[in-house]
Amino acid sequence: MLETLVVKTHAREQLLDLSAEVRAVLARSGAREGLVVVYSTHTTAAITLNENADPDVPRDMLHWLRQRIPQHGEFVHAEGNSDAHLKTSLFGVSQTVVVHQGRLMLGRWQGIFLAEFDGPRTREVLVKVVAS
């Protein structure tokens, strides 16, 4: 089963928790065992797993990235978003989560995030459930 999530971002850089939406796709699939692949179809937005209990964690991550890869560095790319391409490559555009007994096997504090690095935009995130 494959579904596309349409996600609207509201800032140039933000981490949006997609865990509930991915769980809903899994529930609709009826899969009890297998894998879920979450994939961003963009070159300036990534998918990552990280803590979703404390909102300071996403803020700290974005702050650290801005310090190390500033938006207006010495880049040649004409669109002015080279930093977003670099950050996306560092994070990666997909994550795979194990499904067991109909549940995402995320750790206690883990969530699935869309990492927006060039917003605000409307993004498409593919969620593929591979049942075993």
PDB file of C-alpha atoms in Angstrom:
ATOM      1  CA  MET A   1       0.000   0.000   0.000  1.00  0.00           C
ATOM      2  CA  LEU A   2       1.261   3.481  -0.906  1.00  0.00           C
ATOM      3  CA  GLU A   3      -0.218   6.787   0.265  1.00  0.00           C
ATOM      4  CA  THR A   4       0.885  10.358  -0.299  1.00  0.00           C
ATOM      5  CA  LEU A   5       0.724  12.794   2.588  1.00  0.00           C
ATOM      6  CA  VAL A   6       0.395  16.436   1.553  1.00  0.00           C
ATOM      7  CA  VAL A   7       2.127  18.548   4.176  1.00  0.00           C
ATOM      8  CA  LYS A   8       2.093  22.347   4.357  1.00  0.00           C
ATOM      9  CA  THR A   9       5.059  23.894   6.113  1.00  0.00           C
ATOM     10  CA  HIS A  10       4.936  27.354   7.651  1.00  0.00           C
ATOM     11  CA  ALA A  11       8.559  28.401   8.108  1.00  0.00           C
ATOM     12  CA  ARG A  12      11.815  28.252   6.171  1.00  0.00           C
ATOM     13  CA  GLU A  13      13.134  25.633   8.572  1.00  0.00           C
ATOM     14  CA  GLN A  14      11.051  23.430  10.806  1.00  0.00           C
ATOM     15  CA  LEU A  15      10.585  19.872  11.965  1.00  0.00           C
ATOM     16  CA  LEU A  16       7.011  18.609  11.655  1.00  0.00           C
ATOM     17  CA  ASP A  17       5.993  15.459  13.509  1.00  0.00           C
ATOM     18  CA  LEU A  18       4.284  13.097  11.046  1.00  0.00           C
ATOM     19  CA  SER A  19       3.992  10.149  13.447  1.00  0.00           C
ATOM     20  CA  ALA A  20       0.210  10.303  13.781  1.00  0.00           C
ATOM     21  CA  GLU A  21      -0.284  10.540  10.028  1.00  0.00           C
ATOM     22  CA  VAL A  22       2.045   7.580   9.404  1.00  0.00           C
ATOM     23  CA  ARG A  23       0.234   5.540  12.079  1.00  0.00           C
ATOM     24  CA  ALA A  24      -3.064   6.319  10.341  1.00  0.00           C
ATOM     25  CA  VAL A  25      -1.696   5.056   7.003  1.00  0.00           C
ATOM     26  CA  LEU A  26      -0.508   1.875   8.717  1.00  0.00           C
ATOM     27  CA  ALA A  27      -3.932   1.363  10.318  1.00  0.00           C
ATOM     28  CA  ARG A  28      -5.686   1.799   6.948  1.00  0.00           C
ATOM     29  CA  SER A  29      -3.354  -0.776   5.395  1.00  0.00           C
ATOM     30  CA  GLY A  30      -4.328  -3.470   7.899  1.00  0.00           C
ATOM     31  CA  ALA A  31      -0.722  -4.710   7.984  1.00  0.00           C
ATOM     32  CA  ARG A  32       0.276  -6.533  11.176  1.00  0.00           C
ATOM     33  CA  GLU A  33       3.930  -7.244  10.332  1.00  0.00           C
ATOM     34  CA  GLY A  34       6.368  -5.646   7.922  1.00  0.00           C
ATOM     35  CA  LEU A  35       7.934  -2.265   7.274  1.00  0.00           C
ATOM     36  CA  VAL A  36       6.841   1.303   6.695  1.00  0.00           C
ATOM     37  CA  VAL A  37       9.009   3.483   4.492  1.00  0.00           C
ATOM     38  CA  VAL A  38       8.527   7.245   4.774  1.00  0.00           C
ATOM     39  CA  TYR A  39      10.037   9.103   1.813  1.00  0.00           C
ATOM     40  CA  SER A  40      10.313  12.780   0.884  1.00  0.00           C
ATOM     41  CA  THR A  41      10.125  13.465  -2.845  1.00  0.00           C
ATOM     42  CA  HIS A  42      12.059  16.734  -2.449  1.00  0.00           C
ATOM     43  CA  THR A  43      15.694  17.836  -2.520  1.00  0.00           C
ATOM     44  CA  THR A  44      15.272  20.437   0.227  1.00  0.00           C
ATOM     45  CA  ALA A  45      13.131  18.482   2.720  1.00  0.00           C
ATOM     46  CA  ALA A  46      14.219  15.380   4.599  1.00  0.00           C
ATOM     47  CA  ILE A  47      12.777  12.659   6.818  1.00  0.00           C
ATOM     48  CA  THR A  48      14.276  11.960  10.226  1.00  0.00           C
ATOM     49  CA  LEU A  49      13.540  10.076  13.423  1.00  0.00           C
ATOM     50  CA  ASN A  50      14.161  11.880  16.669  1.00  0.00           C
ATOM     51  CA  GLU A  51      12.658  12.820  20.010  1.00  0.00           C
ATOM     52  CA  ASN A  52       9.096  14.099  19.817  1.00  0.00           C
ATOM     53  CA  ALA A  53       8.450  14.559  23.555  1.00  0.00           C
ATOM     54  CA  ASP A  54      10.403  17.777  24.142  1.00  0.00           C
ATOM     55  CA  PRO A  55       9.924  20.622  21.616  1.00  0.00           C
ATOM     56  CA  ASP A  56      13.364  21.939  22.567  1.00  0.00           C
ATOM     57  CA  VAL A  57      15.001  19.049  20.698  1.00  0.00           C
ATOM     58  CA  PRO A  58      13.791  20.124  17.213  1.00  0.00           C
ATOM     59  CA  ARG A  59      14.619  23.758  18.066  1.00  0.00           C
ATOM     60  CA  ASP A  60      18.117  22.790  19.181  1.00  0.00           C
ATOM     61  CA  MET A  61      18.676  20.699  16.057  1.00  0.00           C
ATOM     62  CA  LEU A  62      17.661  23.529  13.733  1.00  0.00           C
ATOM     63  CA  HIS A  63      19.725  26.058  15.701  1.00  0.00           C
ATOM     64  CA  TRP A  64      22.817  23.835  15.458  1.00  0.00           C
ATOM     65  CA  LEU A  65      22.305  23.328  11.715  1.00  0.00           C
ATOM     66  CA  ARG A  66      21.881  27.074  11.079  1.00  0.00           C
ATOM     67  CA  GLN A  67      25.155  27.765  12.844  1.00  0.00           C
ATOM     68  CA  ARG A  68      27.104  25.207  10.858  1.00  0.00           C
ATOM     69  CA  ILE A  69      25.392  25.596   7.475  1.00  0.00           C
ATOM     70  CA  PRO A  70      24.161  29.192   7.170  1.00  0.00           C
ATOM     71  CA  GLN A  71      21.619  30.121   4.528  1.00  0.00           C
ATOM     72  CA  HIS A  72      23.910  32.721   3.001  1.00  0.00           C
ATOM     73  CA  GLY A  73      27.214  30.885   2.916  1.00  0.00           C
ATOM     74  CA  GLU A  74      29.693  31.011   0.065  1.00  0.00           C
ATOM     75  CA  PHE A  75      27.485  29.025  -2.312  1.00  0.00           C
ATOM     76  CA  VAL A  76      27.247  29.242  -6.099  1.00  0.00           C
ATOM     77  CA  HIS A  77      23.776  27.705  -6.621  1.00  0.00           C
ATOM     78  CA  ALA A  78      21.631  30.526  -8.031  1.00  0.00           C
ATOM     79  CA  GLU A  79      18.408  29.743  -6.154  1.00  0.00           C
ATOM     80  CA  GLY A  80      19.875  30.688  -2.792  1.00  0.00           C
ATOM     81  CA  ASN A  81      18.960  27.425  -1.097  1.00  0.00           C
ATOM     82  CA  SER A  82      22.221  25.477  -1.199  1.00  0.00           C
ATOM     83  CA  ASP A  83      22.110  25.205   2.577  1.00  0.00           C
ATOM     84  CA  ALA A  84      18.768  23.393   2.278  1.00  0.00           C
ATOM     85  CA  HIS A  85      20.211  20.898  -0.210  1.00  0.00           C
ATOM     86  CA  LEU A  86      23.166  20.200   2.100  1.00  0.00           C
ATOM     87  CA  LYS A  87      20.971  19.737   5.179  1.00  0.00           C
ATOM     88  CA  THR A  88      18.649  17.391   3.286  1.00  0.00           C
ATOM     89  CA  SER A  89      21.590  15.282   2.129  1.00  0.00           C
ATOM     90  CA  LEU A  90      22.887  15.063   5.697  1.00  0.00           C
ATOM     91  CA  PHE A  91      19.518  13.939   7.065  1.00  0.00           C
ATOM     92  CA  GLY A  92      18.432  11.773   4.124  1.00  0.00           C
ATOM     93  CA  VAL A  93      15.098  11.625   2.332  1.00  0.00           C
ATOM     94  CA  SER A  94      13.717   8.429   3.869  1.00  0.00           C
ATOM     95  CA  GLN A  95      13.362   6.382   7.021  1.00  0.00           C
ATOM     96  CA  THR A  96      12.222   2.795   7.465  1.00  0.00           C
ATOM     97  CA  VAL A  97      10.318   1.693  10.574  1.00  0.00           C
ATOM     98  CA  VAL A  98       9.599  -1.900  11.596  1.00  0.00           C
ATOM     99  CA  VAL A  99       5.933  -2.889  12.030  1.00  0.00           C
ATOM    100  CA  HIS A 100       5.110  -5.563  14.609  1.00  0.00           C
ATOM    101  CA  GLN A 101       1.624  -6.594  15.733  1.00  0.00           C
ATOM    102  CA  GLY A 102       0.154  -3.697  13.776  1.00  0.00           C
ATOM    103  CA  ARG A 103       2.301  -1.051  15.500  1.00  0.00           C
ATOM    104  CA  LEU A 104       5.220   1.135  14.470  1.00  0.00           C
ATOM    105  CA  MET A 105       8.160  -0.053  16.540  1.00  0.00           C
ATOM    106  CA  LEU A 106       9.389   3.409  17.424  1.00  0.00           C
ATOM    107  CA  GLY A 107      11.312   3.952  20.631  1.00  0.00           C
ATOM    108  CA  ARG A 108       9.508   5.529  23.575  1.00  0.00           C
ATOM    109  CA  TRP A 109      10.591   9.063  22.675  1.00  0.00           C
ATOM    110  CA  GLN A 110      10.892   8.694  18.882  1.00  0.00           C
ATOM    111  CA  GLY A 111       8.798  10.427  16.283  1.00  0.00           C
ATOM    112  CA  ILE A 112       8.893  10.622  12.501  1.00  0.00           C
ATOM    113  CA  PHE A 113       9.603  14.136  11.249  1.00  0.00           C
ATOM    114  CA  LEU A 114       9.536  16.004   7.982  1.00  0.00           C
ATOM    115  CA  ALA A 115      12.550  18.304   8.129  1.00  0.00           C
ATOM    116  CA  GLU A 116      11.737  21.401   6.091  1.00  0.00           C
ATOM    117  CA  PHE A 117      14.798  23.381   5.043  1.00  0.00           C
ATOM    118  CA  ASP A 118      13.407  25.633   2.280  1.00  0.00           C
ATOM    119  CA  GLY A 119       9.863  26.583   3.224  1.00  0.00           C
ATOM    120  CA  PRO A 120       7.231  27.499   3.561  1.00  0.00           C
ATOM    121  CA  ARG A 121       6.029  25.025   0.947  1.00  0.00           C
ATOM    122  CA  THR A 122       3.560  22.277   0.240  1.00  0.00           C
ATOM    123  CA  ARG A 123       5.414  18.960   0.410  1.00  0.00           C
ATOM    124  CA  GLU A 124       4.555  15.424  -0.626  1.00  0.00           C
ATOM    125  CA  VAL A 125       5.665  12.577   1.578  1.00  0.00           C
ATOM    126  CA  LEU A 126       5.188   9.011   0.395  1.00  0.00           C
ATOM    127  CA  VAL A 127       4.312   6.360   2.964  1.00  0.00           C
ATOM    128  CA  LYS A 128       4.779   2.795   1.719  1.00  0.00           C
ATOM    129  CA  VAL A 129       3.567  -0.078   3.885  1.00  0.00           C
ATOM    130  CA  VAL A 130       5.301  -3.354   3.033  1.00  0.00           C
ATOM    131  CA  ALA A 131       3.472  -6.180   4.765  1.00  0.00           C
ATOM    132  CA  SER A 132       5.202  -9.482   5.382  1.00  0.00           C
TER     133      SER A 132
END
